[in-house]
Amino acid sequence: MKIVLIVPNYLDSAVLISASFYPPLGIAMVGASLQKHGYDVSIIDATAERMNIHALTRAVSRLKPDMIGFTTNISYAHKTTLTARWLKHYLPGIPIVFGGPWATSRPEYLLSINAIDYVVLGEGEETIVDLAHAIERKLDVSDVAGIAYRRDGKVIKTTPRPFNENLDALPFPAWDLLPGHEKYFWDPKGRHYYPVMTSRGCPYGCINCSKLVHGYKLRYRSVENVMAEIRYIHDRFKADEVIIIDDGFNFDIDRAERICDEITRLGFKIHLRFTNGLRADKITPRLAYK
């Protein structure tokens, strides 16, 4: 089964490109999970490739997919739904799946659009594999936990999927399926950077957060597993800057310090960047020094 995962071109959307235009972690993790289970996966990052809708349609057509998946968020949701409509018009009969934080919060709206067939609710790495399995074998998707779909004009939500409690079991993101680093936001210091997730969940209730996807309970990857991924992107992709995308990297101060200490001990000349998730009220002098 061939699956194409798409990041739409949102360069002309009302979005702050300099803050958000780095390699897309979520879709790379979903792609890795599908690969792990034997699926033939391609990722098209139309933003990184500067592809217009016509070039994207040609690229998808050449791949002859059996399923198409989209990642989206509120800042470019309109562009994503327009792209889905366009592809459904030119490639009818191919199931289209949406996922991500915004999709999780708006399944009814998305499924009111005929071009969209399924919405993955919450964390997608396991759900997308089960959904692909059901579609490939023409099984009843009502048995797939953690999705929403349309039946007889009504939106059906299946049994919620529990949060993944073993984050170490997730494969590392499939960065090899994405364009080279030079396609992404230019760093004035010339650094090669990749996002890394070391934990999920947050006990707080900020309205702009991804708590709908990851929940309130903090779940951590082991320090050893995090360091194995950092070593992988350092050695394979020459990463010298890591963007930590946790909602609360320093909730566990000891663990945060251990990760910093391990980076130093291994001699990696890697800088840590935080776009969010580093709480000022929990920073200690020792952690700040690191």
PDB file of C-alpha atoms in Angstrom:
ATOM      1  CA  MET A   1       0.000   0.000   0.000  1.00  0.00           C
ATOM      2  CA  LYS A   2       1.366   3.396  -1.027  1.00  0.00           C
ATOM      3  CA  ILE A   3       0.742   6.341   1.268  1.00  0.00           C
ATOM      4  CA  VAL A   4       1.552   9.985   0.541  1.00  0.00           C
ATOM      5  CA  LEU A   5       1.742  12.422   3.454  1.00  0.00           C
ATOM      6  CA  ILE A   6       1.464  16.106   2.576  1.00  0.00           C
ATOM      7  CA  VAL A   7       2.413  19.419   4.119  1.00  0.00           C
ATOM      8  CA  PRO A   8       0.590  22.006   1.974  1.00  0.00           C
ATOM      9  CA  ASN A   9       2.309  25.115   0.678  1.00  0.00           C
ATOM     10  CA  TYR A  10       1.362  27.812   3.165  1.00  0.00           C
ATOM     11  CA  LEU A  11       3.979  30.418   2.230  1.00  0.00           C
ATOM     12  CA  ASP A  12       1.296  32.844   1.098  1.00  0.00           C
ATOM     13  CA  SER A  13      -0.825  32.246   4.200  1.00  0.00           C
ATOM     14  CA  ALA A  14      -1.053  34.641   7.142  1.00  0.00           C
ATOM     15  CA  VAL A  15       1.612  32.815   9.119  1.00  0.00           C
ATOM     16  CA  LEU A  16       4.907  33.919  10.601  1.00  0.00           C
ATOM     17  CA  ILE A  17       7.228  31.815   8.503  1.00  0.00           C
ATOM     18  CA  SER A  18      10.375  32.632  10.451  1.00  0.00           C
ATOM     19  CA  ALA A  19       8.874  31.144  13.619  1.00  0.00           C
ATOM     20  CA  SER A  20       7.341  28.006  12.171  1.00  0.00           C
ATOM     21  CA  PHE A  21       9.211  26.994   9.044  1.00  0.00           C
ATOM     22  CA  TYR A  22      11.358  24.126  10.206  1.00  0.00           C
ATOM     23  CA  PRO A  23      11.210  20.433   9.315  1.00  0.00           C
ATOM     24  CA  PRO A  24       7.731  19.127  10.277  1.00  0.00           C
ATOM     25  CA  LEU A  25       8.096  16.750  13.204  1.00  0.00           C
ATOM     26  CA  GLY A  26       4.571  15.345  13.420  1.00  0.00           C
ATOM     27  CA  ILE A  27       4.324  14.120   9.856  1.00  0.00           C
ATOM     28  CA  ALA A  28       7.881  12.734  10.010  1.00  0.00           C
ATOM     29  CA  MET A  29       6.904  10.684  13.073  1.00  0.00           C
ATOM     30  CA  VAL A  30       3.723   9.422  11.418  1.00  0.00           C
ATOM     31  CA  GLY A  31       5.728   8.512   8.323  1.00  0.00           C
ATOM     32  CA  ALA A  32       8.250   6.595  10.425  1.00  0.00           C
ATOM     33  CA  SER A  33       5.487   4.668  12.167  1.00  0.00           C
ATOM     34  CA  LEU A  34       3.941   3.669   8.832  1.00  0.00           C
ATOM     35  CA  GLN A  35       7.340   2.640   7.481  1.00  0.00           C
ATOM     36  CA  LYS A  36       7.966   0.519  10.564  1.00  0.00           C
ATOM     37  CA  HIS A  37       4.825  -1.459   9.717  1.00  0.00           C
ATOM     38  CA  GLY A  38       5.827  -2.057   6.120  1.00  0.00           C
ATOM     39  CA  TYR A  39       3.987   0.671   4.235  1.00  0.00           C
ATOM     40  CA  ASP A  40       5.468   2.440   1.207  1.00  0.00           C
ATOM     41  CA  VAL A  41       5.530   6.049   2.418  1.00  0.00           C
ATOM     42  CA  SER A  42       6.369   9.316   0.688  1.00  0.00           C
ATOM     43  CA  ILE A  43       6.259  12.787   2.205  1.00  0.00           C
ATOM     44  CA  ILE A  44       5.734  15.887   0.086  1.00  0.00           C
ATOM     45  CA  ASP A  45       6.487  19.122   1.899  1.00  0.00           C
ATOM     46  CA  ALA A  46       5.033  21.551  -0.610  1.00  0.00           C
ATOM     47  CA  THR A  47       6.131  24.537   1.465  1.00  0.00           C
ATOM     48  CA  ALA A  48       9.770  23.467   1.557  1.00  0.00           C
ATOM     49  CA  GLU A  49       9.686  22.584  -2.145  1.00  0.00           C
ATOM     50  CA  ARG A  50       7.843  25.829  -3.045  1.00  0.00           C
ATOM     51  CA  MET A  51       5.294  23.777  -4.970  1.00  0.00           C
ATOM     52  CA  ASN A  52       2.092  25.344  -6.211  1.00  0.00           C
ATOM     53  CA  ILE A  53      -1.096  23.296  -6.328  1.00  0.00           C
ATOM     54  CA  HIS A  54      -0.496  22.175  -9.916  1.00  0.00           C
ATOM     55  CA  ALA A  55       3.015  20.890  -9.195  1.00  0.00           C
ATOM     56  CA  LEU A  56       1.754  19.172  -6.049  1.00  0.00           C
ATOM     57  CA  THR A  57      -1.025  17.446  -7.969  1.00  0.00           C
ATOM     58  CA  ARG A  58       1.436  16.180 -10.569  1.00  0.00           C
ATOM     59  CA  ALA A  59       3.794  14.922  -7.859  1.00  0.00           C
ATOM     60  CA  VAL A  60       1.017  13.065  -6.038  1.00  0.00           C
ATOM     61  CA  SER A  61      -0.315  11.607  -9.297  1.00  0.00           C
ATOM     62  CA  ARG A  62       3.102  10.197 -10.186  1.00  0.00           C
ATOM     63  CA  LEU A  63       3.274   8.377  -6.851  1.00  0.00           C
ATOM     64  CA  LYS A  64      -0.117   6.662  -7.410  1.00  0.00           C
ATOM     65  CA  PRO A  65      -1.046   6.548  -3.704  1.00  0.00           C
ATOM     66  CA  ASP A  66      -3.700   4.371  -2.110  1.00  0.00           C
ATOM     67  CA  MET A  67      -4.141   6.873   0.729  1.00  0.00           C
ATOM     68  CA  ILE A  68      -3.328  10.559   1.240  1.00  0.00           C
ATOM     69  CA  GLY A  69      -2.657  12.127   4.627  1.00  0.00           C
ATOM     70  CA  PHE A  70      -2.518  15.810   5.563  1.00  0.00           C
ATOM     71  CA  THR A  71      -1.094  17.567   8.569  1.00  0.00           C
ATOM     72  CA  THR A  72      -2.549  20.945   9.444  1.00  0.00           C
ATOM     73  CA  ASN A  73      -2.877  23.567  12.123  1.00  0.00           C
ATOM     74  CA  ILE A  74      -5.019  26.649  12.551  1.00  0.00           C
ATOM     75  CA  SER A  75      -2.559  29.008  10.849  1.00  0.00           C
ATOM     76  CA  TYR A  76      -2.867  27.280   7.480  1.00  0.00           C
ATOM     77  CA  ALA A  77      -6.068  25.266   7.874  1.00  0.00           C
ATOM     78  CA  HIS A  78      -7.846  27.022   5.022  1.00  0.00           C
ATOM     79  CA  LYS A  79      -4.983  26.317   2.615  1.00  0.00           C
ATOM     80  CA  THR A  80      -4.961  22.654   3.638  1.00  0.00           C
ATOM     81  CA  THR A  81      -8.681  22.129   3.082  1.00  0.00           C
ATOM     82  CA  LEU A  82      -8.481  23.847  -0.307  1.00  0.00           C
ATOM     83  CA  THR A  83      -5.609  21.556  -1.271  1.00  0.00           C
ATOM     84  CA  ALA A  84      -7.599  18.503  -0.171  1.00  0.00           C
ATOM     85  CA  ARG A  85     -10.574  19.590  -2.274  1.00  0.00           C
ATOM     86  CA  TRP A  86      -8.328  20.080  -5.295  1.00  0.00           C
ATOM     87  CA  LEU A  87      -6.682  16.668  -4.964  1.00  0.00           C
ATOM     88  CA  LYS A  88     -10.001  14.902  -4.430  1.00  0.00           C
ATOM     89  CA  HIS A  89     -11.312  16.510  -7.622  1.00  0.00           C
ATOM     90  CA  TYR A  90      -8.348  15.372  -9.710  1.00  0.00           C
ATOM     91  CA  LEU A  91      -7.688  12.104  -7.882  1.00  0.00           C
ATOM     92  CA  PRO A  92     -11.133  10.820  -6.909  1.00  0.00           C
ATOM     93  CA  GLY A  93     -11.462   7.586  -5.017  1.00  0.00           C
ATOM     94  CA  ILE A  94      -8.301   7.998  -2.926  1.00  0.00           C
ATOM     95  CA  PRO A  95      -9.097   8.260   0.807  1.00  0.00           C
ATOM     96  CA  ILE A  96      -7.950  11.531   2.364  1.00  0.00           C
ATOM     97  CA  VAL A  97      -7.039  11.634   6.059  1.00  0.00           C
ATOM     98  CA  PHE A  98      -6.460  14.705   8.234  1.00  0.00           C
ATOM     99  CA  GLY A  99      -4.522  14.798  11.500  1.00  0.00           C
ATOM    100  CA  GLY A 100      -2.886  17.175  13.940  1.00  0.00           C
ATOM    101  CA  PRO A 101      -4.008  19.428  16.808  1.00  0.00           C
ATOM    102  CA  TRP A 102      -6.441  21.524  14.783  1.00  0.00           C
ATOM    103  CA  ALA A 103      -7.967  18.484  13.096  1.00  0.00           C
ATOM    104  CA  THR A 104      -8.461  16.889  16.513  1.00  0.00           C
ATOM    105  CA  SER A 105     -10.377  19.953  17.697  1.00  0.00           C
ATOM    106  CA  ARG A 106     -12.551  20.329  14.570  1.00  0.00           C
ATOM    107  CA  PRO A 107     -13.514  16.889  13.214  1.00  0.00           C
ATOM    108  CA  GLU A 108     -17.153  17.861  12.574  1.00  0.00           C
ATOM    109  CA  TYR A 109     -16.143  20.838  10.473  1.00  0.00           C
ATOM    110  CA  LEU A 110     -13.554  18.890   8.495  1.00  0.00           C
ATOM    111  CA  LEU A 111     -15.935  16.032   7.787  1.00  0.00           C
ATOM    112  CA  SER A 112     -18.516  18.492   6.473  1.00  0.00           C
ATOM    113  CA  ILE A 113     -16.082  18.825   3.559  1.00  0.00           C
ATOM    114  CA  ASN A 114     -16.765  15.960   1.165  1.00  0.00           C
ATOM    115  CA  ALA A 115     -13.121  15.752   0.102  1.00  0.00           C
ATOM    116  CA  ILE A 116     -12.065  14.636   3.595  1.00  0.00           C
ATOM    117  CA  ASP A 117     -12.842  11.039   4.531  1.00  0.00           C
ATOM    118  CA  TYR A 118     -11.217  10.491   7.932  1.00  0.00           C
ATOM    119  CA  VAL A 119      -9.841  12.526  10.820  1.00  0.00           C
ATOM    120  CA  VAL A 120      -7.266  11.120  13.229  1.00  0.00           C
ATOM    121  CA  LEU A 121      -8.043  12.271  16.766  1.00  0.00           C
ATOM    122  CA  GLY A 122      -5.148  12.771  19.156  1.00  0.00           C
ATOM    123  CA  GLU A 123      -1.759  11.138  18.810  1.00  0.00           C
ATOM    124  CA  GLY A 124      -1.514   9.672  15.351  1.00  0.00           C
ATOM    125  CA  GLU A 125       1.416   7.262  15.220  1.00  0.00           C
ATOM    126  CA  GLU A 126      -0.574   4.136  16.135  1.00  0.00           C
ATOM    127  CA  THR A 127      -3.961   5.256  14.816  1.00  0.00           C
ATOM    128  CA  ILE A 128      -2.741   5.923  11.277  1.00  0.00           C
ATOM    129  CA  VAL A 129      -1.277   2.420  11.073  1.00  0.00           C
ATOM    130  CA  ASP A 130      -4.551   0.813  12.165  1.00  0.00           C
ATOM    131  CA  LEU A 131      -6.527   2.999   9.754  1.00  0.00           C
ATOM    132  CA  ALA A 132      -4.222   2.160   6.842  1.00  0.00           C
ATOM    133  CA  HIS A 133      -4.588  -1.525   7.702  1.00  0.00           C
ATOM    134  CA  ALA A 134      -8.392  -1.245   7.666  1.00  0.00           C
ATOM    135  CA  ILE A 135      -8.466   0.679   4.382  1.00  0.00           C
ATOM    136  CA  GLU A 136      -6.030  -1.691   2.697  1.00  0.00           C
ATOM    137  CA  ARG A 137      -8.016  -4.768   3.712  1.00  0.00           C
ATOM    138  CA  LYS A 138     -11.442  -3.118   3.315  1.00  0.00           C
ATOM    139  CA  LEU A 139     -12.273  -3.705   6.974  1.00  0.00           C
ATOM    140  CA  ASP A 140     -14.852  -1.832   9.035  1.00  0.00           C
ATOM    141  CA  VAL A 141     -13.153   1.365  10.205  1.00  0.00           C
ATOM    142  CA  SER A 142     -15.489   1.552  13.192  1.00  0.00           C
ATOM    143  CA  ASP A 143     -13.091  -0.860  14.882  1.00  0.00           C
ATOM    144  CA  VAL A 144     -10.201   1.620  14.572  1.00  0.00           C
ATOM    145  CA  ALA A 145      -9.825   3.537  17.835  1.00  0.00           C
ATOM    146  CA  GLY A 146      -9.190   7.269  17.708  1.00  0.00           C
ATOM    147  CA  ILE A 147     -10.749   8.388  14.429  1.00  0.00           C
ATOM    148  CA  ALA A 148     -13.783  10.257  13.143  1.00  0.00           C
ATOM    149  CA  TYR A 149     -15.455   9.534   9.831  1.00  0.00           C
ATOM    150  CA  ARG A 150     -18.675  10.123   7.923  1.00  0.00           C
ATOM    151  CA  ARG A 151     -21.441   7.561   7.544  1.00  0.00           C
ATOM    152  CA  ASP A 152     -24.901   8.265   6.105  1.00  0.00           C
ATOM    153  CA  GLY A 153     -24.276  11.978   6.459  1.00  0.00           C
ATOM    154  CA  LYS A 154     -23.405  11.739  10.150  1.00  0.00           C
ATOM    155  CA  VAL A 155     -20.047  12.160  11.859  1.00  0.00           C
ATOM    156  CA  ILE A 156     -19.048   9.045  13.777  1.00  0.00           C
ATOM    157  CA  LYS A 157     -16.317   9.084  16.426  1.00  0.00           C
ATOM    158  CA  THR A 158     -14.839   5.754  17.404  1.00  0.00           C
ATOM    159  CA  THR A 159     -13.591   4.724  20.830  1.00  0.00           C
ATOM    160  CA  PRO A 160     -10.907   7.180  22.002  1.00  0.00           C
ATOM    161  CA  ARG A 161      -7.385   5.826  21.784  1.00  0.00           C
ATOM    162  CA  PRO A 162      -5.448   5.885  25.070  1.00  0.00           C
ATOM    163  CA  PHE A 163      -2.349   8.049  25.191  1.00  0.00           C
ATOM    164  CA  ASN A 164       0.873   6.257  24.367  1.00  0.00           C
ATOM    165  CA  GLU A 165       2.591   5.586  27.689  1.00  0.00           C
ATOM    166  CA  ASN A 166       5.762   4.183  26.123  1.00  0.00           C
ATOM    167  CA  LEU A 167       7.212   7.001  24.052  1.00  0.00           C
ATOM    168  CA  ASP A 168      10.526   5.162  23.789  1.00  0.00           C
ATOM    169  CA  ALA A 169       8.784   2.642  21.520  1.00  0.00           C
ATOM    170  CA  LEU A 170       8.131   5.256  18.835  1.00  0.00           C
ATOM    171  CA  PRO A 171      10.535   5.147  15.881  1.00  0.00           C
ATOM    172  CA  PHE A 172      12.696   8.180  15.260  1.00  0.00           C
ATOM    173  CA  PRO A 173      11.202  10.650  12.746  1.00  0.00           C
ATOM    174  CA  ALA A 174      11.675   9.722   9.085  1.00  0.00           C
ATOM    175  CA  TRP A 175      13.741  12.776   8.203  1.00  0.00           C
ATOM    176  CA  ASP A 176      15.116  10.932   5.179  1.00  0.00           C
ATOM    177  CA  LEU A 177      11.672  11.244   3.547  1.00  0.00           C
ATOM    178  CA  LEU A 178      11.825  15.044   3.661  1.00  0.00           C
ATOM    179  CA  PRO A 179      13.777  17.519   1.512  1.00  0.00           C
ATOM    180  CA  GLY A 180      17.287  18.460   2.571  1.00  0.00           C
ATOM    181  CA  HIS A 181      17.904  20.959   5.340  1.00  0.00           C
ATOM    182  CA  GLU A 182      18.701  23.731   2.856  1.00  0.00           C
ATOM    183  CA  LYS A 183      15.033  23.790   1.831  1.00  0.00           C
ATOM    184  CA  TYR A 184      13.936  24.997   5.250  1.00  0.00           C
ATOM    185  CA  PHE A 185      14.111  28.298   7.096  1.00  0.00           C
ATOM    186  CA  TRP A 186      17.541  29.803   6.704  1.00  0.00           C
ATOM    187  CA  ASP A 187      19.431  30.114   9.963  1.00  0.00           C
ATOM    188  CA  PRO A 188      21.611  33.254  10.077  1.00  0.00           C
ATOM    189  CA  LYS A 189      24.283  31.311  11.983  1.00  0.00           C
ATOM    190  CA  GLY A 190      24.309  28.543   9.386  1.00  0.00           C
ATOM    191  CA  ARG A 191      23.154  25.842  11.791  1.00  0.00           C
ATOM    192  CA  HIS A 192      21.408  22.635  10.803  1.00  0.00           C
ATOM    193  CA  TYR A 193      18.518  22.177  13.182  1.00  0.00           C
ATOM    194  CA  TYR A 194      15.848  19.564  13.775  1.00  0.00           C
ATOM    195  CA  PRO A 195      12.925  19.447  16.215  1.00  0.00           C
ATOM    196  CA  VAL A 196      12.950  16.802  18.943  1.00  0.00           C
ATOM    197  CA  MET A 197      10.132  15.727  21.257  1.00  0.00           C
ATOM    198  CA  THR A 198      11.374  14.487  24.638  1.00  0.00           C
ATOM    199  CA  SER A 199       8.027  14.458  26.467  1.00  0.00           C
ATOM    200  CA  ARG A 200       4.309  14.867  25.920  1.00  0.00           C
ATOM    201  CA  GLY A 201       1.543  16.355  28.014  1.00  0.00           C
ATOM    202  CA  CYS A 202       1.187  19.414  30.233  1.00  0.00           C
ATOM    203  CA  PRO A 203      -0.738  19.881  33.502  1.00  0.00           C
ATOM    204  CA  TYR A 204      -1.706  23.467  32.669  1.00  0.00           C
ATOM    205  CA  GLY A 205      -4.684  24.681  30.648  1.00  0.00           C
ATOM    206  CA  CYS A 206      -3.515  27.318  28.174  1.00  0.00           C
ATOM    207  CA  ILE A 207      -6.153  27.658  25.467  1.00  0.00           C
ATOM    208  CA  ASN A 208      -3.595  27.721  22.642  1.00  0.00           C
ATOM    209  CA  CYS A 209      -1.965  24.445  23.680  1.00  0.00           C
ATOM    210  CA  SER A 210      -1.963  20.943  22.194  1.00  0.00           C
ATOM    211  CA  LYS A 211      -3.574  19.400  25.284  1.00  0.00           C
ATOM    212  CA  LEU A 212      -6.364  17.977  23.107  1.00  0.00           C
ATOM    213  CA  VAL A 213      -3.745  15.845  21.397  1.00  0.00           C
ATOM    214  CA  HIS A 214      -1.326  15.037  24.217  1.00  0.00           C
ATOM    215  CA  GLY A 215      -3.404  15.484  27.380  1.00  0.00           C
ATOM    216  CA  TYR A 216      -2.568  16.796  30.834  1.00  0.00           C
ATOM    217  CA  LYS A 217      -0.489  13.881  32.066  1.00  0.00           C
ATOM    218  CA  LEU A 218       3.257  14.253  31.636  1.00  0.00           C
ATOM    219  CA  ARG A 219       4.872  11.354  29.794  1.00  0.00           C
ATOM    220  CA  TYR A 220       8.620  11.241  29.327  1.00  0.00           C
ATOM    221  CA  ARG A 221      11.033   9.535  26.996  1.00  0.00           C
ATOM    222  CA  SER A 222      14.045   8.118  28.768  1.00  0.00           C
ATOM    223  CA  VAL A 223      17.216  10.189  28.690  1.00  0.00           C
ATOM    224  CA  GLU A 224      18.922   7.301  26.894  1.00  0.00           C
ATOM    225  CA  ASN A 225      16.288   7.261  24.147  1.00  0.00           C
ATOM    226  CA  VAL A 226      16.421  11.025  23.697  1.00  0.00           C
ATOM    227  CA  MET A 227      20.198  10.925  23.431  1.00  0.00           C
ATOM    228  CA  ALA A 228      20.046   8.099  20.891  1.00  0.00           C
ATOM    229  CA  GLU A 229      17.879  10.311  18.676  1.00  0.00           C
ATOM    230  CA  ILE A 230      20.137  13.327  19.125  1.00  0.00           C
ATOM    231  CA  ARG A 231      23.134  11.173  18.216  1.00  0.00           C
ATOM    232  CA  TYR A 232      21.238   9.926  15.133  1.00  0.00           C
ATOM    233  CA  ILE A 233      20.400  13.390  13.783  1.00  0.00           C
ATOM    234  CA  HIS A 234      23.876  14.656  14.690  1.00  0.00           C
ATOM    235  CA  ASP A 235      25.667  11.842  12.857  1.00  0.00           C
ATOM    236  CA  ARG A 236      23.253  11.289   9.958  1.00  0.00           C
ATOM    237  CA  PHE A 237      22.014  14.815   9.227  1.00  0.00           C
ATOM    238  CA  LYS A 238      24.819  16.938  10.729  1.00  0.00           C
ATOM    239  CA  ALA A 239      22.411  18.608  13.145  1.00  0.00           C
ATOM    240  CA  ASP A 240      24.079  21.183  15.354  1.00  0.00           C
ATOM    241  CA  GLU A 241      20.938  22.715  16.819  1.00  0.00           C
ATOM    242  CA  VAL A 242      17.980  20.921  18.381  1.00  0.00           C
ATOM    243  CA  ILE A 243      14.594  22.588  18.758  1.00  0.00           C
ATOM    244  CA  ILE A 244      12.883  21.127  21.824  1.00  0.00           C
ATOM    245  CA  ILE A 245       9.141  21.150  21.136  1.00  0.00           C
ATOM    246  CA  ASP A 246       7.954  19.811  24.505  1.00  0.00           C
ATOM    247  CA  ASP A 247       5.171  21.629  26.320  1.00  0.00           C
ATOM    248  CA  GLY A 248       7.251  21.451  29.501  1.00  0.00           C
ATOM    249  CA  PHE A 249      10.854  20.371  29.039  1.00  0.00           C
ATOM    250  CA  ASN A 250      11.895  21.522  32.503  1.00  0.00           C
ATOM    251  CA  PHE A 251       9.007  20.199  34.593  1.00  0.00           C
ATOM    252  CA  ASP A 252      11.462  17.504  35.667  1.00  0.00           C
ATOM    253  CA  ILE A 253      14.590  19.539  36.400  1.00  0.00           C
ATOM    254  CA  ASP A 254      16.830  16.547  37.095  1.00  0.00           C
ATOM    255  CA  ARG A 255      15.929  14.953  33.756  1.00  0.00           C
ATOM    256  CA  ALA A 256      16.428  18.230  31.857  1.00  0.00           C
ATOM    257  CA  GLU A 257      19.866  18.642  33.434  1.00  0.00           C
ATOM    258  CA  ARG A 258      20.807  15.058  32.599  1.00  0.00           C
ATOM    259  CA  ILE A 259      19.994  15.614  28.920  1.00  0.00           C
ATOM    260  CA  CYS A 260      22.168  18.744  28.884  1.00  0.00           C
ATOM    261  CA  ASP A 261      24.960  16.919  30.703  1.00  0.00           C
ATOM    262  CA  GLU A 262      24.856  14.023  28.238  1.00  0.00           C
ATOM    263  CA  ILE A 263      25.119  16.358  25.251  1.00  0.00           C
ATOM    264  CA  THR A 264      28.219  17.889  26.836  1.00  0.00           C
ATOM    265  CA  ARG A 265      29.694  14.541  27.882  1.00  0.00           C
ATOM    266  CA  LEU A 266      29.392  13.096  24.384  1.00  0.00           C
ATOM    267  CA  GLY A 267      31.159  16.101  22.919  1.00  0.00           C
ATOM    268  CA  PHE A 268      28.288  17.125  20.652  1.00  0.00           C
ATOM    269  CA  LYS A 269      28.539  20.770  19.638  1.00  0.00           C
ATOM    270  CA  ILE A 270      24.770  21.082  19.709  1.00  0.00           C
ATOM    271  CA  HIS A 271      22.760  24.102  20.763  1.00  0.00           C
ATOM    272  CA  LEU A 272      19.295  23.740  22.281  1.00  0.00           C
ATOM    273  CA  ARG A 273      16.547  26.087  21.131  1.00  0.00           C
ATOM    274  CA  PHE A 274      13.136  26.438  22.754  1.00  0.00           C
ATOM    275  CA  THR A 275      10.219  27.906  20.829  1.00  0.00           C
ATOM    276  CA  ASN A 276       7.958  27.125  23.778  1.00  0.00           C
ATOM    277  CA  GLY A 277       7.756  24.729  26.699  1.00  0.00           C
ATOM    278  CA  LEU A 278      10.533  26.117  28.859  1.00  0.00           C
ATOM    279  CA  ARG A 279       8.821  27.483  31.953  1.00  0.00           C
ATOM    280  CA  ALA A 280      10.545  30.525  33.420  1.00  0.00           C
ATOM    281  CA  ASP A 281       9.256  29.793  36.927  1.00  0.00           C
ATOM    282  CA  LYS A 282      10.930  26.382  36.859  1.00  0.00           C
ATOM    283  CA  ILE A 283      14.350  27.360  35.543  1.00  0.00           C
ATOM    284  CA  THR A 284      17.079  26.885  38.121  1.00  0.00           C
ATOM    285  CA  PRO A 285      20.456  28.674  38.027  1.00  0.00           C
ATOM    286  CA  ARG A 286      22.112  25.319  37.384  1.00  0.00           C
ATOM    287  CA  LEU A 287      19.889  24.553  34.366  1.00  0.00           C
ATOM    288  CA  ALA A 288      20.292  28.081  32.999  1.00  0.00           C
ATOM    289  CA  TYR A 289      24.069  27.753  33.197  1.00  0.00           C
ATOM    290  CA  LYS A 290      23.980  24.589  31.097  1.00  0.00           C
TER     291      LYS A 290
END
